[in-house]
Amino acid sequence: MKRRTLLTTGPLAAALVAGTAACSGKIQTNQGGGGGASGDGTTIPQLTFPSEVAENVAGIKNFNPLSPNATSRTYFYEPLMIRSSMNCEIVPWLATEFEWASETTLIFTVRDGVTWSDGEPFTAEDIAFTLNLKKEFPGADDIGLWNETFGAPAESVTAEGSTVTIEFSGLAAAKFDSLITAKIFPQHVWGEVGDPVEYVDEEPVGTGPFTVGSYNGRQLVLARREDYWQADKVAVQELVLEGNYDATNAALKLAAGDLDAYWGEIPNPEQAFASKDPELNHFWYAPAGSTVLTFNLTKAPFDDVAFREAISQGIDKDEISAKSTYGVMAPASQTGLKLPYAENLLPEAYAGQDTVIPFDTAKAEEMLDAAGYAKGADGFRTLTDGTAFAPKFMVQAGWIDYQAAADVVVRNLQTMGINASVQTSPPEAVDQHKKDGEFDLLLEYLHGGCEVARNLGSKLSSDQVPTADTVFANVGRWIDPETDEIVAELSGETDPEAQKELTGKLVEVMMTQFPVTTLFYAPARMIYRTDKAEGWPSEEDPYGTNSEMLMIMTRLVPPSA
């Protein structure tokens, strides 16, 4: 008998992890994309955002979202669904609902009444065509549908009427979040382009809310589609994308009203921007994941859990937050989960507890002494065999927040008697050391997304160790067969309660084995003005982040009187 599960919103949705996508049964979601224009004729004439394309490739006209230098990859081609990175709610988009008919069969129901921007009807065949194109041209499989990454590969994708059915070769629940992000292409256009990765798309035909108004190589002007399938929810008539601004210029542009929103880093946004006009100037740095201290677990003493735990105890995360983020981002939970948004995933043993490892130098030193890392005549600690060691903390040059964090960590290590120093290197050099495993300590990002198997799990899975060519998530080289089994089981699990239990086992690894040490939450930045538009995500209404701009466009309304 199939189990029908209603979609849960808010923090509880995080407890479903892949489970909202993986329950054996049908999930009916609400049919709209959120709030938006009031429908009484009021509009937002124009908003200006930074360009989506890097300055060094500005001038290229290519709207292919598979291109690394797409002029825009947000506003033309749409996904099946949008999952809020904050509350994990799944919002229907080109698909209105989905059903796991079995553990290996996923069925999407396609929205009626959608047209492509050239007037042709959008159909289930367009979805099947797009997904099968990723099989024919593996370079286009940006969602991992046809490979074995976090779940079994697809065997077939077929369309019939208003449904699309995906048959997998095995358990594939953890593929859901990436699958629903696939940008859907029109078969009547893209069926003739050959390799989609190589296609230069100068005149996009999409289902999205905008069409190209003009582009002069610097400024892209998008015009609202009157026939967009949810046009009544899009109040913005014209969207201007221009400029690649540094923090100083962005703050000036925002203050002058020449820029309405910005996603880059502005140090101390409260002082630099919000305080200048508290009525109109706002920011929200939502937690997207965690910045973590990564040990090279293949080298002594970092292969010793007692050493790692002591280090975690002796690092001042409050000071790191203050120095790196001006206190905007809170110290991160050692669980690896994004709290409080995923608090319902916490196992009973940690529920209601402060899972940020407290700063206690004296306790850290006691732990190091007890573990055999004694101080030598020079005051610095040696390895357990008496060998001197002086670890290098590798940090990317120009990454101001990472450099500030590294300075505090190294000072904390020296206070504990560890002869550590900072080694500043170009970002590409740091990536190379991640690939070859030649490092002692460095900082990394741990994604806080809703698919725990793909995020926390990838940081701990042995098949995610970097290769000579690719930086995968398990940079520290945590190798543990039991952990691998947990991640594999979680990747295919369809029952929410079982998912929570398995997530709890990964939390236990983080809390007791310290494969990485979490420092502070990493931000998804959103800095904005409210003189032209209201309805932006905020701490009070955390419905999404800058990763969900399509959804945000349906929530923006003209400012209230």
Coordinates of C-alpha atoms in Angstrom, one line a residue:
M1 CA 0.0 0.0 0.0
K2 CA 1.4 3.4 -1.0
R3 CA 1.9 6.0 1.8
R4 CA 0.6 9.5 1.0
T5 CA 2.7 12.2 2.7
L6 CA 1.7 15.9 2.7
L7 CA 4.5 18.3 2.3
T8 CA 5.7 19.9 5.5
T9 CA 7.1 23.4 5.5
G10 CA 9.3 25.3 8.0
P11 CA 12.1 23.7 10.0
L12 CA 10.3 20.3 10.2
A13 CA 10.8 20.0 6.4
A14 CA 14.5 19.8 6.9
A15 CA 13.9 16.6 8.9
L16 CA 12.7 15.0 5.7
V17 CA 16.0 15.5 4.0
A18 CA 15.7 13.6 0.8
G19 CA 12.6 12.1 2.4
T20 CA 10.2 14.7 1.1
A21 CA 11.5 13.6 -2.2
A22 CA 11.8 10.0 -1.3
C23 CA 8.7 8.9 0.5
S24 CA 7.0 5.9 -1.1
G25 CA 3.8 7.6 -2.1
K26 CA 2.4 10.7 -3.6
I27 CA 3.2 14.3 -2.5
Q28 CA 0.9 17.0 -3.7
T29 CA 2.4 20.5 -3.3
N30 CA 0.7 23.9 -3.6
Q31 CA 0.2 25.0 -7.1
G32 CA 1.7 28.5 -7.0
G33 CA 5.2 29.9 -6.7
G34 CA 4.5 32.1 -3.7
G35 CA 3.2 35.6 -3.2
G36 CA 3.9 38.4 -5.6
A37 CA 2.2 41.1 -7.5
S38 CA -1.1 42.0 -6.0
G39 CA -3.0 41.6 -9.2
D40 CA -4.4 45.2 -9.1
G41 CA -2.1 46.6 -11.8
T42 CA 0.6 47.8 -9.5
T43 CA 4.1 47.1 -10.9
I44 CA 7.8 47.4 -10.2
P45 CA 9.0 49.3 -13.2
Q46 CA 12.7 48.3 -13.0
L47 CA 15.2 46.6 -10.8
T48 CA 19.0 46.5 -11.2
F49 CA 21.1 43.6 -10.1
P50 CA 24.8 42.7 -10.8
S51 CA 25.6 40.9 -14.0
E52 CA 25.6 37.1 -13.8
V53 CA 28.6 36.9 -16.1
A54 CA 32.2 37.5 -15.0
E55 CA 33.8 40.7 -16.1
N56 CA 36.5 39.0 -18.1
V57 CA 34.0 37.3 -20.3
A58 CA 31.6 40.2 -20.6
G59 CA 30.4 40.8 -24.1
I60 CA 29.9 37.2 -24.9
K61 CA 26.3 36.5 -25.9
N62 CA 25.4 33.0 -24.9
F63 CA 22.4 32.2 -22.8
N64 CA 23.1 28.4 -22.6
P65 CA 22.9 27.6 -18.9
L66 CA 25.3 24.7 -19.5
S67 CA 28.0 27.1 -20.5
P68 CA 30.5 28.1 -17.8
N69 CA 30.2 31.7 -19.1
A70 CA 26.5 32.0 -19.6
T71 CA 25.3 35.6 -20.0
S72 CA 22.4 34.6 -17.7
R73 CA 21.4 31.2 -16.5
T74 CA 18.6 32.2 -14.2
Y75 CA 15.6 33.9 -15.9
F76 CA 15.0 32.0 -19.2
Y77 CA 15.1 28.2 -18.6
E78 CA 13.3 26.9 -15.6
P79 CA 13.5 23.9 -13.3
L80 CA 11.0 21.2 -12.5
M81 CA 10.7 22.4 -8.9
I82 CA 12.5 24.7 -6.5
R83 CA 13.5 23.6 -3.1
S84 CA 14.1 26.4 -0.6
S85 CA 17.7 26.2 0.7
M86 CA 16.4 27.6 4.0
N87 CA 13.2 25.8 5.0
C88 CA 13.6 22.9 2.6
E89 CA 10.0 23.4 1.3
I90 CA 9.6 22.1 -2.2
V91 CA 7.8 24.6 -4.5
P92 CA 6.2 23.2 -7.6
W93 CA 7.4 24.9 -10.8
L94 CA 7.2 23.2 -14.3
A95 CA 6.2 20.1 -12.4
T96 CA 3.2 20.4 -10.1
E97 CA 3.7 17.2 -8.1
F98 CA 5.9 14.1 -7.9
E99 CA 5.5 10.5 -6.7
W100 CA 7.8 7.7 -5.9
A101 CA 5.7 4.9 -7.3
S102 CA 8.3 2.5 -6.0
E103 CA 11.8 2.8 -4.5
T104 CA 13.2 3.0 -8.1
T105 CA 10.4 4.8 -10.0
L106 CA 9.9 8.5 -9.9
I107 CA 6.9 10.2 -11.6
F108 CA 6.5 13.9 -12.2
T109 CA 3.2 15.5 -13.2
V110 CA 3.8 18.4 -15.7
R111 CA 2.1 21.8 -15.4
D112 CA -0.6 22.6 -17.9
G113 CA -0.9 26.0 -19.6
V114 CA 2.8 26.7 -19.9
T115 CA 4.2 28.1 -23.2
W116 CA 7.7 28.7 -24.5
S117 CA 8.6 32.3 -25.2
D118 CA 8.1 31.7 -28.9
G119 CA 4.5 30.7 -28.3
E120 CA 4.9 26.9 -28.6
P121 CA 3.3 24.8 -25.9
F122 CA 5.5 23.3 -23.2
T123 CA 5.0 19.5 -22.8
A124 CA 6.1 16.5 -20.9
E125 CA 8.1 15.5 -24.0
D126 CA 10.3 18.6 -23.4
I127 CA 11.3 17.3 -20.0
A128 CA 12.0 13.8 -21.2
F129 CA 14.0 15.2 -24.1
T130 CA 16.1 17.4 -21.8
L131 CA 16.9 14.5 -19.4
N132 CA 17.7 12.1 -22.1
L133 CA 19.9 14.6 -23.8
K134 CA 22.1 14.3 -20.6
K135 CA 22.5 10.6 -21.3
E136 CA 23.4 11.1 -25.0
F137 CA 25.9 13.9 -24.1
P138 CA 27.4 13.0 -20.7
G139 CA 29.1 16.4 -20.5
A140 CA 25.6 17.9 -20.1
D141 CA 24.7 15.7 -17.2
D142 CA 25.3 18.4 -14.6
I143 CA 22.8 16.8 -12.3
G144 CA 24.4 13.3 -12.2
L145 CA 21.2 11.6 -13.4
W146 CA 23.0 9.0 -15.5
N147 CA 25.9 8.2 -13.2
E148 CA 26.4 6.5 -9.9
T149 CA 27.0 9.6 -7.8
F150 CA 24.8 9.5 -4.7
G151 CA 22.4 6.9 -5.9
A152 CA 21.9 4.5 -8.8
P153 CA 21.9 5.9 -12.3
A154 CA 18.7 6.3 -14.3
E155 CA 17.8 3.5 -16.8
S156 CA 15.1 5.4 -18.7
V157 CA 13.1 8.6 -18.9
T158 CA 9.8 8.5 -20.7
A159 CA 6.9 10.9 -21.2
E160 CA 3.2 10.0 -21.5
G161 CA 0.5 12.5 -21.5
S162 CA 1.2 14.9 -18.7
T163 CA 3.6 12.7 -16.8
V164 CA 7.3 12.0 -17.0
T165 CA 8.6 8.7 -15.5
I166 CA 12.2 8.1 -14.5
E167 CA 13.2 4.5 -13.9
F168 CA 16.4 4.0 -11.8
S169 CA 18.6 1.0 -11.7
G170 CA 18.5 1.0 -7.9
L171 CA 17.9 3.3 -4.9
A172 CA 18.4 6.9 -6.0
A173 CA 16.6 9.1 -3.4
A174 CA 19.5 11.4 -2.9
K175 CA 19.5 12.4 -6.6
F176 CA 16.1 14.2 -6.2
D177 CA 17.4 17.6 -5.2
S178 CA 19.8 17.9 -8.1
L179 CA 17.3 16.4 -10.5
I180 CA 14.6 19.0 -9.9
T181 CA 17.1 21.8 -10.6
A182 CA 17.6 20.6 -14.2
K183 CA 16.9 23.5 -16.6
I184 CA 14.4 22.3 -19.2
F185 CA 15.0 23.0 -22.9
P186 CA 12.5 23.1 -25.8
Q187 CA 12.8 20.0 -27.9
H188 CA 11.7 21.9 -31.0
V189 CA 14.8 24.2 -30.7
W190 CA 17.4 22.2 -28.9
G191 CA 16.7 19.0 -30.8
E192 CA 18.6 20.5 -33.7
V193 CA 21.7 21.9 -31.9
G194 CA 23.9 18.7 -31.4
D195 CA 26.1 18.7 -28.3
P196 CA 24.2 21.0 -25.9
V197 CA 27.4 21.9 -24.1
E198 CA 28.8 23.4 -27.2
Y199 CA 25.7 25.2 -28.3
V200 CA 25.9 29.0 -28.4
D201 CA 22.4 30.2 -27.4
E202 CA 22.0 33.7 -28.6
E203 CA 18.2 33.9 -28.7
P204 CA 16.9 31.9 -25.7
V205 CA 13.5 30.2 -26.0
G206 CA 12.5 29.5 -22.5
T207 CA 9.5 29.2 -20.1
G208 CA 10.9 31.8 -17.7
P209 CA 9.5 35.2 -16.7
F210 CA 11.7 37.3 -19.0
T211 CA 12.9 37.6 -22.5
V212 CA 16.0 39.5 -23.8
G213 CA 15.2 43.1 -24.2
S214 CA 18.7 44.3 -25.2
Y215 CA 22.3 43.5 -24.6
N216 CA 25.3 45.7 -25.5
G217 CA 28.1 43.6 -24.0
R218 CA 27.9 45.3 -20.6
Q219 CA 24.3 45.7 -19.8
L220 CA 21.6 43.0 -20.2
V221 CA 18.1 44.3 -20.0
L222 CA 15.3 41.7 -19.5
A223 CA 11.7 42.4 -20.3
R224 CA 8.8 40.8 -18.5
R225 CA 6.8 38.2 -20.4
E226 CA 3.1 39.1 -20.4
D227 CA 2.3 35.5 -21.3
Y228 CA 4.4 33.9 -18.6
W229 CA 2.5 31.1 -16.9
Q230 CA 2.5 32.9 -13.5
A231 CA 2.8 36.5 -14.8
D232 CA 0.3 37.6 -12.2
K233 CA 3.0 36.9 -9.6
V234 CA 5.8 38.8 -11.3
A235 CA 5.6 42.6 -10.7
V236 CA 9.0 43.5 -12.1
Q237 CA 8.6 44.9 -15.6
E238 CA 12.3 45.2 -16.4
L239 CA 15.3 43.7 -14.9
V240 CA 18.8 45.2 -15.6
L241 CA 21.9 43.1 -15.1
E242 CA 25.1 45.0 -15.3
G243 CA 28.5 45.4 -13.6
N244 CA 30.8 43.2 -11.5
Y245 CA 31.2 45.3 -8.4
D246 CA 33.8 45.1 -5.6
A247 CA 32.6 45.7 -2.1
T248 CA 33.3 49.5 -2.2
N249 CA 31.6 50.1 -5.5
A250 CA 28.7 47.9 -4.6
A251 CA 28.1 49.8 -1.4
L252 CA 28.2 53.1 -3.2
K253 CA 25.9 51.9 -5.9
L254 CA 23.4 50.5 -3.4
A255 CA 23.5 53.7 -1.3
A256 CA 22.9 55.8 -4.4
G257 CA 20.0 53.7 -5.5
D258 CA 21.7 52.6 -8.7
L259 CA 21.8 49.0 -7.6
D260 CA 18.8 47.4 -5.9
A261 CA 20.4 44.1 -4.6
Y262 CA 23.8 42.6 -4.4
W263 CA 25.0 39.1 -3.5
G264 CA 28.8 39.7 -3.0
E265 CA 30.7 40.3 0.1
I266 CA 30.5 43.8 1.7
P267 CA 32.5 43.7 4.9
N268 CA 30.6 44.9 8.0
P269 CA 27.3 45.4 6.0
E270 CA 25.6 46.9 9.0
Q271 CA 28.1 49.8 9.2
A272 CA 28.9 50.1 5.5
F273 CA 25.3 50.0 4.2
A274 CA 22.3 49.3 6.5
S275 CA 23.0 52.0 9.1
K276 CA 23.2 54.7 6.4
D277 CA 19.4 54.4 5.9
P278 CA 17.8 51.8 8.2
E279 CA 14.3 52.4 6.6
L280 CA 15.5 51.4 3.1
N281 CA 18.8 49.6 3.4
H282 CA 18.8 46.0 4.6
F283 CA 20.8 42.8 4.5
W284 CA 20.3 39.2 5.4
Y285 CA 23.3 36.8 5.4
A286 CA 21.5 33.5 5.6
P287 CA 23.5 30.5 6.7
A288 CA 24.2 28.4 3.6
G289 CA 26.6 26.0 5.2
S290 CA 29.6 26.0 7.4
T291 CA 33.2 27.1 7.1
V292 CA 35.3 24.2 8.5
L293 CA 38.8 23.5 9.6
T294 CA 40.0 20.5 7.6
F295 CA 42.8 18.3 8.8
N296 CA 45.0 16.1 6.6
L297 CA 43.9 12.9 8.2
T298 CA 46.6 10.9 6.5
K299 CA 49.3 12.6 8.5
A300 CA 50.3 12.6 12.1
P301 CA 49.1 14.0 14.5
F302 CA 45.9 14.8 12.6
D303 CA 45.1 11.1 12.3
D304 CA 44.6 11.0 16.1
V305 CA 41.1 11.8 17.2
A306 CA 42.4 12.9 20.6
F307 CA 44.5 15.6 18.9
R308 CA 41.7 16.7 16.7
E309 CA 39.3 17.0 19.7
A310 CA 41.8 19.0 21.7
I311 CA 42.3 21.4 18.8
S312 CA 38.5 21.8 18.4
Q313 CA 38.3 22.7 22.1
G314 CA 41.1 25.3 21.8
I315 CA 39.7 27.3 18.9
D316 CA 37.9 30.6 19.7
K317 CA 35.0 30.4 17.3
D318 CA 33.4 33.6 18.6
E319 CA 36.5 35.6 17.8
I320 CA 36.8 33.9 14.4
S321 CA 33.2 35.0 13.6
A322 CA 33.9 38.5 14.8
K323 CA 37.1 38.8 12.8
S324 CA 35.9 37.0 9.6
T325 CA 32.3 38.1 9.4
Y326 CA 32.1 41.2 11.8
G327 CA 29.9 39.0 14.0
V328 CA 27.2 38.6 11.3
M329 CA 27.5 34.8 11.1
A330 CA 27.2 32.7 14.2
P331 CA 29.7 30.0 15.2
A332 CA 28.6 26.7 13.6
S333 CA 27.4 23.5 15.2
Q334 CA 29.9 20.7 15.3
T335 CA 27.1 18.4 14.1
G336 CA 27.6 19.7 10.5
L337 CA 23.9 20.6 10.3
K338 CA 22.7 24.1 9.6
L339 CA 21.0 25.0 12.8
P340 CA 18.4 25.9 13.9
Y341 CA 16.9 25.2 10.4
A342 CA 17.7 21.5 10.6
E343 CA 17.2 21.0 14.3
N344 CA 14.6 18.3 13.9
L345 CA 17.4 16.1 12.4
L346 CA 19.3 16.1 15.7
P347 CA 19.5 12.8 17.4
E348 CA 17.9 12.7 20.9
A349 CA 21.3 12.8 22.6
Y350 CA 22.0 16.3 21.2
A351 CA 18.5 17.7 21.1
G352 CA 18.3 21.0 23.0
Q353 CA 22.0 21.1 23.5
D354 CA 24.5 23.7 22.4
T355 CA 26.5 21.8 19.8
V356 CA 29.1 24.5 19.2
I357 CA 32.3 23.2 20.8
P358 CA 33.1 25.8 23.5
F359 CA 36.4 27.6 23.6
D360 CA 38.6 26.4 26.5
T361 CA 42.3 26.7 26.1
A362 CA 43.1 25.1 29.5
K363 CA 41.0 22.1 28.7
A364 CA 42.6 21.8 25.3
E365 CA 46.1 21.8 26.8
E366 CA 45.1 19.1 29.4
M367 CA 43.8 17.0 26.5
L368 CA 47.0 17.4 24.5
D369 CA 49.1 16.5 27.6
A370 CA 47.0 13.4 28.2
A371 CA 47.3 12.3 24.6
G372 CA 51.1 12.5 24.8
Y373 CA 51.8 15.7 22.9
A374 CA 54.3 17.1 25.4
K375 CA 56.0 20.5 25.2
G376 CA 59.7 20.5 24.4
A377 CA 62.4 22.8 25.7
D378 CA 61.3 25.5 23.2
G379 CA 57.8 25.5 24.6
F380 CA 56.3 23.8 21.5
R381 CA 54.6 20.5 21.5
T382 CA 56.1 17.4 19.8
L383 CA 54.6 14.4 18.3
T384 CA 54.0 11.4 20.7
D385 CA 57.4 10.0 19.6
G386 CA 59.2 13.3 20.5
T387 CA 59.5 14.5 17.0
A388 CA 59.1 18.2 16.5
F389 CA 56.4 19.4 14.1
A390 CA 55.4 22.8 12.8
P391 CA 52.1 22.5 10.8
K392 CA 51.4 25.0 8.0
F393 CA 47.9 26.5 7.7
M394 CA 47.3 27.0 4.0
V395 CA 44.9 29.8 3.1
Q396 CA 43.9 31.3 -0.2
A397 CA 45.4 34.7 -0.9
G398 CA 42.8 37.4 -1.3
W399 CA 40.1 35.5 0.6
I400 CA 39.8 38.1 3.4
D401 CA 37.4 36.1 5.6
Y402 CA 39.5 32.9 5.4
Q403 CA 42.7 34.8 6.1
A404 CA 41.2 36.4 9.2
A405 CA 40.0 33.0 10.4
A406 CA 43.4 31.4 9.7
D407 CA 45.1 34.1 11.7
V408 CA 42.9 33.4 14.8
V409 CA 43.3 29.6 14.4
V410 CA 47.1 29.8 14.2
R411 CA 47.2 32.1 17.2
N412 CA 45.0 29.7 19.2
L413 CA 47.3 26.8 18.1
Q414 CA 50.4 28.7 19.3
T415 CA 48.7 29.4 22.6
M416 CA 48.2 25.6 23.0
G417 CA 51.9 25.1 22.3
I418 CA 51.6 24.1 18.6
N419 CA 54.2 25.7 16.4
A420 CA 51.8 26.6 13.6
S421 CA 52.1 29.2 10.9
V422 CA 50.0 30.6 8.0
Q423 CA 51.0 29.8 4.5
T424 CA 49.3 32.1 2.0
S425 CA 49.0 30.7 -1.5
P426 CA 47.0 31.5 -4.7
P427 CA 43.6 29.8 -4.7
E428 CA 44.6 27.6 -7.6
A429 CA 47.6 26.4 -5.7
V430 CA 45.4 25.5 -2.7
D431 CA 43.1 23.5 -5.0
Q432 CA 46.1 21.6 -6.3
H433 CA 47.2 20.7 -2.8
K434 CA 43.7 19.5 -2.1
K435 CA 44.0 17.2 -5.1
D436 CA 47.4 15.8 -4.2
G437 CA 46.9 15.7 -0.4
E438 CA 49.9 17.8 0.3
F439 CA 48.7 20.0 3.2
D440 CA 48.4 20.1 6.9
L441 CA 45.5 22.4 7.7
L442 CA 43.2 24.5 5.5
L443 CA 39.7 25.9 5.5
E444 CA 36.8 24.5 3.4
Y445 CA 33.1 24.9 2.9
L446 CA 30.6 22.3 4.1
H447 CA 27.3 22.7 2.3
G448 CA 24.2 22.9 4.5
G449 CA 21.7 21.7 1.9
C450 CA 18.6 19.6 2.5
E451 CA 20.1 16.4 1.0
V452 CA 22.3 15.4 3.9
A453 CA 23.7 12.4 2.0
R454 CA 25.0 14.7 -0.7
N455 CA 26.3 17.4 1.6
L456 CA 27.5 16.2 5.0
G457 CA 27.7 12.7 3.6
S458 CA 30.0 13.8 0.8
K459 CA 32.4 15.3 3.3
L460 CA 32.7 11.9 4.9
S461 CA 32.4 9.4 2.1
S462 CA 35.6 7.7 0.9
D463 CA 34.5 7.8 -2.8
Q464 CA 34.5 11.6 -2.5
V465 CA 38.3 11.9 -1.9
P466 CA 39.8 14.3 -4.4
T467 CA 41.6 12.9 -7.5
A468 CA 44.5 14.2 -9.4
D469 CA 42.0 16.1 -11.6
T470 CA 39.1 17.0 -9.4
V471 CA 38.5 18.5 -6.0
F472 CA 35.8 16.4 -4.4
A473 CA 34.3 17.2 -1.0
N474 CA 36.3 14.7 1.2
V475 CA 39.5 16.8 1.1
G476 CA 40.6 15.7 4.6
R477 CA 40.5 12.0 3.5
W478 CA 38.2 10.6 6.1
I479 CA 38.2 6.9 5.3
D480 CA 35.9 4.7 7.4
P481 CA 33.9 1.7 6.0
E482 CA 31.1 2.1 8.6
T483 CA 30.6 5.8 7.6
D484 CA 30.5 4.8 3.9
E485 CA 27.7 2.3 4.7
I486 CA 25.7 5.0 6.5
V487 CA 26.1 7.4 3.6
A488 CA 25.2 4.7 1.1
E489 CA 22.1 3.7 3.0
L490 CA 21.1 7.3 3.5
S491 CA 21.5 8.0 -0.2
G492 CA 18.8 5.5 -1.0
E493 CA 16.5 5.6 2.0
T494 CA 12.9 6.6 1.4
D495 CA 11.5 6.7 4.9
P496 CA 11.8 10.0 6.8
E497 CA 12.3 8.4 10.2
A498 CA 15.0 6.1 8.9
Q499 CA 16.7 9.1 7.2
K500 CA 16.7 10.9 10.6
E501 CA 18.2 7.9 12.3
L502 CA 21.0 7.7 9.6
T503 CA 21.6 11.4 9.8
G504 CA 22.0 11.0 13.5
K505 CA 24.8 8.5 12.9
L506 CA 26.7 11.0 10.8
V507 CA 26.1 13.6 13.5
E508 CA 27.7 11.2 16.0
V509 CA 30.7 10.9 13.7
M510 CA 31.1 14.6 13.6
M511 CA 30.6 15.1 17.4
T512 CA 32.9 12.3 18.5
Q513 CA 35.5 11.8 15.7
F514 CA 36.0 15.4 14.6
P515 CA 36.8 14.6 11.0
V516 CA 36.6 18.4 10.5
T517 CA 36.0 21.2 13.0
T518 CA 33.2 23.5 12.2
L519 CA 34.0 27.2 12.8
F520 CA 31.2 29.6 11.6
Y521 CA 28.3 29.5 9.3
A522 CA 29.1 30.6 5.7
P523 CA 26.7 33.1 4.3
A524 CA 24.4 33.3 1.3
R525 CA 24.5 37.0 1.1
M526 CA 21.6 39.3 0.2
I527 CA 22.0 43.0 0.5
Y528 CA 19.0 45.0 -0.8
R529 CA 17.0 48.2 -0.9
T530 CA 13.2 48.4 -0.3
D531 CA 12.4 51.7 -2.0
K532 CA 11.4 50.0 -5.3
A533 CA 10.5 46.5 -4.1
E534 CA 9.5 44.7 -0.9
G535 CA 9.2 41.0 -0.1
W536 CA 12.8 40.1 0.0
P537 CA 13.9 37.1 2.1
S538 CA 14.9 38.0 5.6
E539 CA 15.5 36.5 9.0
E540 CA 11.8 37.1 9.8
D541 CA 10.7 35.5 6.5
P542 CA 13.5 33.1 5.6
Y543 CA 11.8 31.6 2.5
G544 CA 14.9 31.4 0.3
T545 CA 18.3 32.8 -0.5
N546 CA 20.0 34.2 -3.6
S547 CA 20.1 30.6 -4.9
E548 CA 16.3 30.9 -5.5
M549 CA 16.0 34.1 -7.5
L550 CA 13.2 32.7 -9.7
M551 CA 11.1 32.2 -6.6
I552 CA 12.1 35.6 -5.2
M553 CA 10.9 37.3 -8.3
T554 CA 7.4 35.9 -7.6
R555 CA 7.5 37.3 -4.1
L556 CA 8.6 40.9 -4.8
V557 CA 5.9 43.6 -4.6
P558 CA 5.9 47.3 -4.9
P559 CA 6.6 49.1 -1.6
S560 CA 3.6 49.7 0.6
A561 CA 2.5 53.2 1.0

